[in-house]
CSV table of C-alpha atoms and ligand atoms in Angstrom, one decimal:
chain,number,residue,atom,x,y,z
A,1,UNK,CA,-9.6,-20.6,-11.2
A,2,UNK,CA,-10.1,-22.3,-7.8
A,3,UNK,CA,-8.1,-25.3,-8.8
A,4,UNK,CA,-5.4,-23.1,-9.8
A,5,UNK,CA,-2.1,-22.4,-8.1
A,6,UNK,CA,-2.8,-19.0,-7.7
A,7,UNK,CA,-6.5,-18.7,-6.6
A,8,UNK,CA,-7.7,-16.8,-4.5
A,9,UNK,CA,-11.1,-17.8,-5.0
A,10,UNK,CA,-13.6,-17.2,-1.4
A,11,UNK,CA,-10.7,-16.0,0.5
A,12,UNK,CA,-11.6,-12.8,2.6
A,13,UNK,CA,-9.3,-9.7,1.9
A,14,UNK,CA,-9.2,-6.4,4.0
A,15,UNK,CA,-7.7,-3.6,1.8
A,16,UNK,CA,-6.7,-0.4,3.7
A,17,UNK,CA,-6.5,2.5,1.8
A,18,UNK,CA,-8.7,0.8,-1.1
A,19,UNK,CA,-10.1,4.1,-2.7
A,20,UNK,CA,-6.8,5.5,-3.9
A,21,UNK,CA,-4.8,4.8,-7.2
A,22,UNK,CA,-3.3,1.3,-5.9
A,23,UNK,CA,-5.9,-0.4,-3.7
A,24,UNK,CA,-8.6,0.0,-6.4
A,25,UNK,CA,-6.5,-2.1,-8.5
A,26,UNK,CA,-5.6,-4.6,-5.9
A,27,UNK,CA,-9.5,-4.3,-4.8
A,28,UNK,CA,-10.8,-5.0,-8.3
A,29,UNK,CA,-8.4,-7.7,-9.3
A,30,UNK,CA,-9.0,-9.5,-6.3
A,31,UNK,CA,-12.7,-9.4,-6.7
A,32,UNK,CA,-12.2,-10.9,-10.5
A,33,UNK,CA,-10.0,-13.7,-9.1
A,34,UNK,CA,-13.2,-14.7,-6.8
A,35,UNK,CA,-12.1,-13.1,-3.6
A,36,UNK,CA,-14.5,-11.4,-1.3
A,37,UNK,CA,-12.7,-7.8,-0.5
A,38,UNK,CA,-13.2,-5.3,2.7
A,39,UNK,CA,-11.8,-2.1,1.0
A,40,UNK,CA,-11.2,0.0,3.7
A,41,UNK,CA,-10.7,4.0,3.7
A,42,UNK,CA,-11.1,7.1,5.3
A,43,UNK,CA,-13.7,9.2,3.2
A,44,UNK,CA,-17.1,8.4,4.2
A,45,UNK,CA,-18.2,6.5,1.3
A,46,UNK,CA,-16.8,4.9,-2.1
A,47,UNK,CA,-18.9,6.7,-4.4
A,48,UNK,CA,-15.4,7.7,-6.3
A,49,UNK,CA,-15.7,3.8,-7.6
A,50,UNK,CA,-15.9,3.1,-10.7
A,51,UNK,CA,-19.2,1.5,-11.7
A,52,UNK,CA,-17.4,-1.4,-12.3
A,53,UNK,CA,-17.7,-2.2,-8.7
A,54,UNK,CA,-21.1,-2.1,-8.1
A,55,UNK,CA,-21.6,-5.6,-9.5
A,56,UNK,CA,-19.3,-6.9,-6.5
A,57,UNK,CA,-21.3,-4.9,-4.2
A,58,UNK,CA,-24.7,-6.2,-5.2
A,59,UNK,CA,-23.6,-9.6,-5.0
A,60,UNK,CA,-21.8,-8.7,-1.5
A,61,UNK,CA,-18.5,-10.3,-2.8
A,62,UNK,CA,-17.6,-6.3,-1.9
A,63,UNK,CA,-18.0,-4.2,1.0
A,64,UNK,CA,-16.7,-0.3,2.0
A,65,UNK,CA,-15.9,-0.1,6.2
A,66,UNK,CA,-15.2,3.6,6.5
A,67,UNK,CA,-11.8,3.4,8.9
A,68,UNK,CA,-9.2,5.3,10.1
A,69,UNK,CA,-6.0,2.8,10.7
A,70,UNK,CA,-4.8,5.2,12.9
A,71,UNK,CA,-7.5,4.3,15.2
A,72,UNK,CA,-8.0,1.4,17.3
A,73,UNK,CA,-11.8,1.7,18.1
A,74,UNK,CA,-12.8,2.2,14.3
A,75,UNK,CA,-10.5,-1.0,13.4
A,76,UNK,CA,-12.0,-3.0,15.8
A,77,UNK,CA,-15.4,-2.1,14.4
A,78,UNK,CA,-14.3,-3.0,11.0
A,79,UNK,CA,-13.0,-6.3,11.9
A,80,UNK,CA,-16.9,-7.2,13.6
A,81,UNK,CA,-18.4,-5.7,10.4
A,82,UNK,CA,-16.0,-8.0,7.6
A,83,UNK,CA,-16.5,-11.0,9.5
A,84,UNK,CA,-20.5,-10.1,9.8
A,85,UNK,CA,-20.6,-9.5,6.3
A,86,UNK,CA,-17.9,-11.3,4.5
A,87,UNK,CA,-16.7,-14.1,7.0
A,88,UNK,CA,-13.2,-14.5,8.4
A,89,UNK,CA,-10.2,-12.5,7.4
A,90,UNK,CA,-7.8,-14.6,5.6
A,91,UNK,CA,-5.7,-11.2,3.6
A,92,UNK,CA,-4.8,-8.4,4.9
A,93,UNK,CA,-3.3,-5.6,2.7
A,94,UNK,CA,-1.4,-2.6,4.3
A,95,UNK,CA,-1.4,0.1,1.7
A,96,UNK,CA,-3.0,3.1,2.9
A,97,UNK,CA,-0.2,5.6,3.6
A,98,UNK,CA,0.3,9.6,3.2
A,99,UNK,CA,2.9,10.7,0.3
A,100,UNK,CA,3.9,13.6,-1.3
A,101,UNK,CA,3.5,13.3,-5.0
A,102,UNK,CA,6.2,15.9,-7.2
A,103,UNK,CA,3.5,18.4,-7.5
A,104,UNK,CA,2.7,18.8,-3.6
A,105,UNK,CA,3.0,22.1,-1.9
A,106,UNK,CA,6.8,23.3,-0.5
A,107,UNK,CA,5.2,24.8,2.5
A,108,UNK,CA,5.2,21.2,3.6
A,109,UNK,CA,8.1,19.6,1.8
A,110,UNK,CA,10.3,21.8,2.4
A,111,UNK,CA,14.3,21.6,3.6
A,112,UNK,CA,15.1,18.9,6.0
A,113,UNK,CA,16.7,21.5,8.4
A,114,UNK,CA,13.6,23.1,8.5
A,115,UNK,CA,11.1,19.8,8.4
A,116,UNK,CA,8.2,20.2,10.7
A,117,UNK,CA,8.0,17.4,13.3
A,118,UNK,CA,4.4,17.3,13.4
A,119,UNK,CA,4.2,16.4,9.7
A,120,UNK,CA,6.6,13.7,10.3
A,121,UNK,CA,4.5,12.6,13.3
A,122,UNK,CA,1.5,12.2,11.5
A,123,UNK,CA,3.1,10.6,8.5
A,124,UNK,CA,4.9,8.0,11.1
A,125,UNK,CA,0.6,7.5,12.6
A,126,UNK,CA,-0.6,6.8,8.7
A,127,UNK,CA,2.1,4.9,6.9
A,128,UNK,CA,3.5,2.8,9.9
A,129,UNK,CA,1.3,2.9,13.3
A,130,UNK,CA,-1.4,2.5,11.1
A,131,UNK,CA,0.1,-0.4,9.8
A,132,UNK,CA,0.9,-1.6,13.2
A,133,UNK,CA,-2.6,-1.3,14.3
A,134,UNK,CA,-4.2,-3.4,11.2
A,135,UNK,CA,-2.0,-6.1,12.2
A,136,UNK,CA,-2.8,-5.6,15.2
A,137,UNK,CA,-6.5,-6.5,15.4
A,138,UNK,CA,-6.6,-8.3,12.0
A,139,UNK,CA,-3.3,-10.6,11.8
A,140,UNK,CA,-3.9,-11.2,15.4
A,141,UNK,CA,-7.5,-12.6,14.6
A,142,UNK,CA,-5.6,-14.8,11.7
A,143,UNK,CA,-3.3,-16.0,13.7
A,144,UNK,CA,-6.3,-17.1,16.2
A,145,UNK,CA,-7.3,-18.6,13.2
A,146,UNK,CA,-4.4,-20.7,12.3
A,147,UNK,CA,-4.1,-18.6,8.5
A,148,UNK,CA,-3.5,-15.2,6.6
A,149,UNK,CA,-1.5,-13.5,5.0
A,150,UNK,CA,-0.5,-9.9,5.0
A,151,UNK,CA,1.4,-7.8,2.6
A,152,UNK,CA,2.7,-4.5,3.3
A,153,UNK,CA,2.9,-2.1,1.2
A,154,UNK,CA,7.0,-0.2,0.6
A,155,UNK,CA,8.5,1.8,-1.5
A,156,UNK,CA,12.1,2.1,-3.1
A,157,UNK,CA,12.3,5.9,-1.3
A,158,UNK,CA,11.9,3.4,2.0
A,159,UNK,CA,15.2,0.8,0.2
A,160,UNK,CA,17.0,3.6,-1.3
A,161,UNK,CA,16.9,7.4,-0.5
A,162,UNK,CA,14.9,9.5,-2.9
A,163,UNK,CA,17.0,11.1,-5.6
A,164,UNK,CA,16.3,15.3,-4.7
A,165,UNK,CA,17.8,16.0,-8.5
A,166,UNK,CA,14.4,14.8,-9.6
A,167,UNK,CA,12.6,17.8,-8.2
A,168,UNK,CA,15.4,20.2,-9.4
A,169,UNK,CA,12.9,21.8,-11.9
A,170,UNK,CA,10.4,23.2,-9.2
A,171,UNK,CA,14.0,24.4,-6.7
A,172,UNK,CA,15.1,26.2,-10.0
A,173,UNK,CA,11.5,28.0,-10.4
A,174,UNK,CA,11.8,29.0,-6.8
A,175,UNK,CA,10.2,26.7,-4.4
A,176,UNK,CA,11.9,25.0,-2.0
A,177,UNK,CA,10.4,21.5,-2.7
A,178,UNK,CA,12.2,18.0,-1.6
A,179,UNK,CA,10.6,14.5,-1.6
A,180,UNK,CA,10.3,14.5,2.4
A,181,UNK,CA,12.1,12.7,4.8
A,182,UNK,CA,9.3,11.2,6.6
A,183,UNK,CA,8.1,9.3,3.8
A,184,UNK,CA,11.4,7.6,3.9
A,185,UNK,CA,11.6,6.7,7.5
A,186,UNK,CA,7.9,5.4,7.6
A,187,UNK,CA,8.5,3.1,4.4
A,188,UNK,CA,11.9,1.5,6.0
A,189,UNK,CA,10.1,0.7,9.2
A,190,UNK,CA,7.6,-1.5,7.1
A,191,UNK,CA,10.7,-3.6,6.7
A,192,UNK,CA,11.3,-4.7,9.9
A,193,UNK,CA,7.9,-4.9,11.2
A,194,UNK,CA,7.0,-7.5,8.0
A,195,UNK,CA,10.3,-9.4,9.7
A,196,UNK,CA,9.5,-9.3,13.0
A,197,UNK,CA,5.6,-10.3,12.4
A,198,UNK,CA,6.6,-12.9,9.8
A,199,UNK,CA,8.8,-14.7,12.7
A,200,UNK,CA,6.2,-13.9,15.7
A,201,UNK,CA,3.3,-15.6,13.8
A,202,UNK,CA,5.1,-18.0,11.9
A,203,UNK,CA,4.1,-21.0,14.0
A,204,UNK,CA,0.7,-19.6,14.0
A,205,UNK,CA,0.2,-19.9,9.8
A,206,UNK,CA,0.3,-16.0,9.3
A,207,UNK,CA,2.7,-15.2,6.7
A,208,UNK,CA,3.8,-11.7,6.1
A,209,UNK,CA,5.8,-10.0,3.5
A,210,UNK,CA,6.5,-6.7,2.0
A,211,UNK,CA,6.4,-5.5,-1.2
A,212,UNK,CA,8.5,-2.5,-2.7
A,213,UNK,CA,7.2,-0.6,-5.4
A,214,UNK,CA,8.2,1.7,-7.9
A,215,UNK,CA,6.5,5.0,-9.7
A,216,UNK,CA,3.3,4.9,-10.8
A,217,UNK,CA,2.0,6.8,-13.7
A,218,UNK,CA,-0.8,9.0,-12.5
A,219,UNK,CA,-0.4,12.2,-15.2
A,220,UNK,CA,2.7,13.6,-13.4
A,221,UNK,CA,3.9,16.7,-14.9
A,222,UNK,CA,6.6,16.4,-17.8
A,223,UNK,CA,9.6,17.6,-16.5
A,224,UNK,CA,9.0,15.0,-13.2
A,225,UNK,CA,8.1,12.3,-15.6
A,226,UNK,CA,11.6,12.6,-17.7
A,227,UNK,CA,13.7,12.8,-14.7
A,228,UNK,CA,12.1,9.7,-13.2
A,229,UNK,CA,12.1,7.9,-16.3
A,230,UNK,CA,15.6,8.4,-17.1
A,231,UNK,CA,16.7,6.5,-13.8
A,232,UNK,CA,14.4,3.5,-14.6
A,233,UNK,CA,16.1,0.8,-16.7
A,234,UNK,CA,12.6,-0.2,-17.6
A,235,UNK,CA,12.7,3.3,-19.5
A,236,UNK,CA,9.3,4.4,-17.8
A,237,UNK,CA,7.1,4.5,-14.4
A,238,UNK,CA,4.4,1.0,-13.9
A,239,UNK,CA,1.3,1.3,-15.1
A,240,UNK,CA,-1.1,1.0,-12.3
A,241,UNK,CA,-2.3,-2.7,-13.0
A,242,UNK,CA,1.2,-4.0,-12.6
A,243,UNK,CA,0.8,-4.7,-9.5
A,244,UNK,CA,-1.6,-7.0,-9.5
A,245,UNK,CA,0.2,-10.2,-9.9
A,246,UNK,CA,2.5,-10.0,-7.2
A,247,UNK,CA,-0.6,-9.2,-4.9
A,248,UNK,CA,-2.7,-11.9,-6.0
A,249,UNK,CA,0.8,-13.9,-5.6
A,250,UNK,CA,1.5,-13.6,-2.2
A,251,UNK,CA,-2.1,-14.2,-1.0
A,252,UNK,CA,-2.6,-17.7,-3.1
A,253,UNK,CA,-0.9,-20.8,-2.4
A,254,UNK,CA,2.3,-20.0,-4.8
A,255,UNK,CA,3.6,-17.6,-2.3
A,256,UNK,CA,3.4,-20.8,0.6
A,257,UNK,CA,7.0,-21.0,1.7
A,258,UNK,CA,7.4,-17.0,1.4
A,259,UNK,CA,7.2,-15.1,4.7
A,260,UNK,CA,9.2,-12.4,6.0
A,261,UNK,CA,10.2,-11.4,2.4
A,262,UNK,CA,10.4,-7.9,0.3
A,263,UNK,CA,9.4,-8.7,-3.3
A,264,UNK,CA,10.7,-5.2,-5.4
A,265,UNK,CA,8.7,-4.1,-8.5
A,266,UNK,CA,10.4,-1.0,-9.5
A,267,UNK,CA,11.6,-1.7,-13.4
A,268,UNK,CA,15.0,-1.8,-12.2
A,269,UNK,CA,15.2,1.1,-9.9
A,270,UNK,CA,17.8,-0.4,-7.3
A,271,UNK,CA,18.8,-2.3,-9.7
A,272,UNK,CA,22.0,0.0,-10.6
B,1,NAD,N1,1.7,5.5,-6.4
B,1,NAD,C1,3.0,5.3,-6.3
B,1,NAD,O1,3.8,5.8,-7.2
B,1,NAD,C2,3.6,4.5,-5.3
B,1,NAD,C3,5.0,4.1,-5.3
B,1,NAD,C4,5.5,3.3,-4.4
B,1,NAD,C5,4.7,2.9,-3.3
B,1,NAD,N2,3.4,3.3,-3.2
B,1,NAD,C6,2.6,2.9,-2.1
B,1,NAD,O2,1.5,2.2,-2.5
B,1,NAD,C7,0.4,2.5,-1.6
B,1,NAD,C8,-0.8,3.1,-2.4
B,1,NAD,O3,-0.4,4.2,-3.0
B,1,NAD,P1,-1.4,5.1,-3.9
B,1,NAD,O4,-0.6,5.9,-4.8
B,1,NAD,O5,-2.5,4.3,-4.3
B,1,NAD,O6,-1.9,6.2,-2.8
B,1,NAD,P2,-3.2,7.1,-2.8
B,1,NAD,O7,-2.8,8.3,-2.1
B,1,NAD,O8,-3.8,7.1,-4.2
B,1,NAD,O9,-4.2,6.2,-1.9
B,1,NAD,C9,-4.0,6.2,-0.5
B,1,NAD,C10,-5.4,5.9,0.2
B,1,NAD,O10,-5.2,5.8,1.6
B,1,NAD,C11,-6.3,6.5,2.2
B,1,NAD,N3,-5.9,6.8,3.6
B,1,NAD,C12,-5.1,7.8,4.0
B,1,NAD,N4,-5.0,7.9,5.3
B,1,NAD,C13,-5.9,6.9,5.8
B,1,NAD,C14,-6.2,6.5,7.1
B,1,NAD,N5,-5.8,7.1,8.2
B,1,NAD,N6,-7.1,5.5,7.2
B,1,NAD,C15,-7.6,4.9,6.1
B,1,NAD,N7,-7.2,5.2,4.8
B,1,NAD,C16,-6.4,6.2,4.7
B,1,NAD,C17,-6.5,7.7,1.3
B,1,NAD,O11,-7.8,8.2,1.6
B,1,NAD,C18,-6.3,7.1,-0.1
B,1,NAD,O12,-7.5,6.6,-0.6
B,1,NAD,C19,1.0,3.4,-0.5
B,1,NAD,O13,1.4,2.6,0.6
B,1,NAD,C20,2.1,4.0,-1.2
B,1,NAD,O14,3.1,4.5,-0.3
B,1,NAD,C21,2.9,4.1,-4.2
């Protein structure tokens, strides 16, 4: 594996948002392809691993900073703690953000006349200040280094606009739900921020890029799932390990003359 075009063998990766569906896989595939990983989240401990963690952990290839991205201070600390623990940062990973999955409550996803600002504030702090401040303490500290490479994380509702005749079904059983608008704005910002860093640092051997996603499949109700499903060429939403590649990808050498890019996984989404 080291030899290997894609390795990612001893490189040091910080994963925000590492507890949730996504950055467990990211977290887990890295740590098989020999990386040392810094998952990162909010809650106050990773005990919602699975066990097949704990191996990593023993061996301190693995370590959980507790962190808010929305705050400066506890980045900061994080960034003393990884290279205390696991040496310099050569990845960074920007995926924690807040969504709305198809089930979540209409008192917050409601109307766009009727959006509350606040909600679109703190979405804005998660999904893209948050991401801001990562890059912040731990690209700048790469590009000190002379190498790194950060991904950010997008979605095709931050390409394209979400299609509202998906959630039709829970408007025709009386709630006012629509995928919200702040979602949207926070994932098209990523764009330009993985532009503008990917020309800042780009004498300084930080690359950055983002990559779009589609769907996952994470039990979604029926009716969501054959709406989505019918607008995917692919036929269906990813699996949650299809990810993977692309991540390990753009942190090996393979990715080497890739900066300032948007890589789109979707199974065709935007593709018609
Ligand atoms: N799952 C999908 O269908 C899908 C599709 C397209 C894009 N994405 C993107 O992929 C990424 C991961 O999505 P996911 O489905 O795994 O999300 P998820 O909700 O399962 O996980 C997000 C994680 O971020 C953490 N988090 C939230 N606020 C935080 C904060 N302030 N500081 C630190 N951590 C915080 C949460 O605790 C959670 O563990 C997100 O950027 C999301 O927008 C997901």
């Amino acid at each position: 594996m080291s030899n290997s075009l894609f390795s990612v063998q001893d490189k040091t990766v910080v994963v925000t948002g590492a507890l949730g569906q996504l950055g467990r896989q990211f977290s887990l595939s890295l740590l098989k392809g020999g990386a040392k990983v810094a998952l990162i989240d909010i809650a106050d401990d990773c005990k919602s691993l699975p066990a097949k963690f704990s191996d990593y952990f023993d061996k301190s290839r693995a370590i959980y900073v507790k962190s808010d991205v929305t705050s400066e201070a506890s980045l900061q600390s994080a960034l003393l703690d990884i290279e205390d623990k696991l040496g310099l940062p050569f990845g960074l990973i920007n995926n924690a953000a807040l969504d709305s999955p198809p089930n979540a409550n209409s008192e917050d996803n409601g109307p766009f006349e009727t959006f509350p600002l606040d909600s679109l504030e703190k979405t804005m702090g998660v999904n893209i200040i948050g991401v801001a401040k990562a890059c912040q303490i731990f690209g700048s500290r790469m590009a000190e280094i002379g190498v790194g490479s950060i991904i950010n994380i997008g979605s095709i509702y931050g390409m394209v606009s979400p299609d509202q005749s998906l959630y039709d079904y829970r408007r025709a059983s009386g709630e006012k739900f629509y995928k919200p608008v702040s979602y949207s704005i926070s994932k098209s910002a990523i764009y330009n921020l993985t532009r503008y860093l990917a020309t800042y640092w780009s004498k300084n051997g930080v690359r950055v890029n983002t990559l779009t996603f589609g769907g996952v499949f994470n039990n979604q109700d029926n009716q969501f799932l054959t709406n989505y499903q019918a607008k995917v060429p692919l036929g269906r939403m990813a699996n949650e390990d299809e990810y993977n590649g692309a991540v390990i990808f753009l942190l090996s050498q393979a990715s080497s003359y890739m900066t300032g890019s948007n890589m789109v996984i979707d199974g065709g989404w935007t593709a018609w």
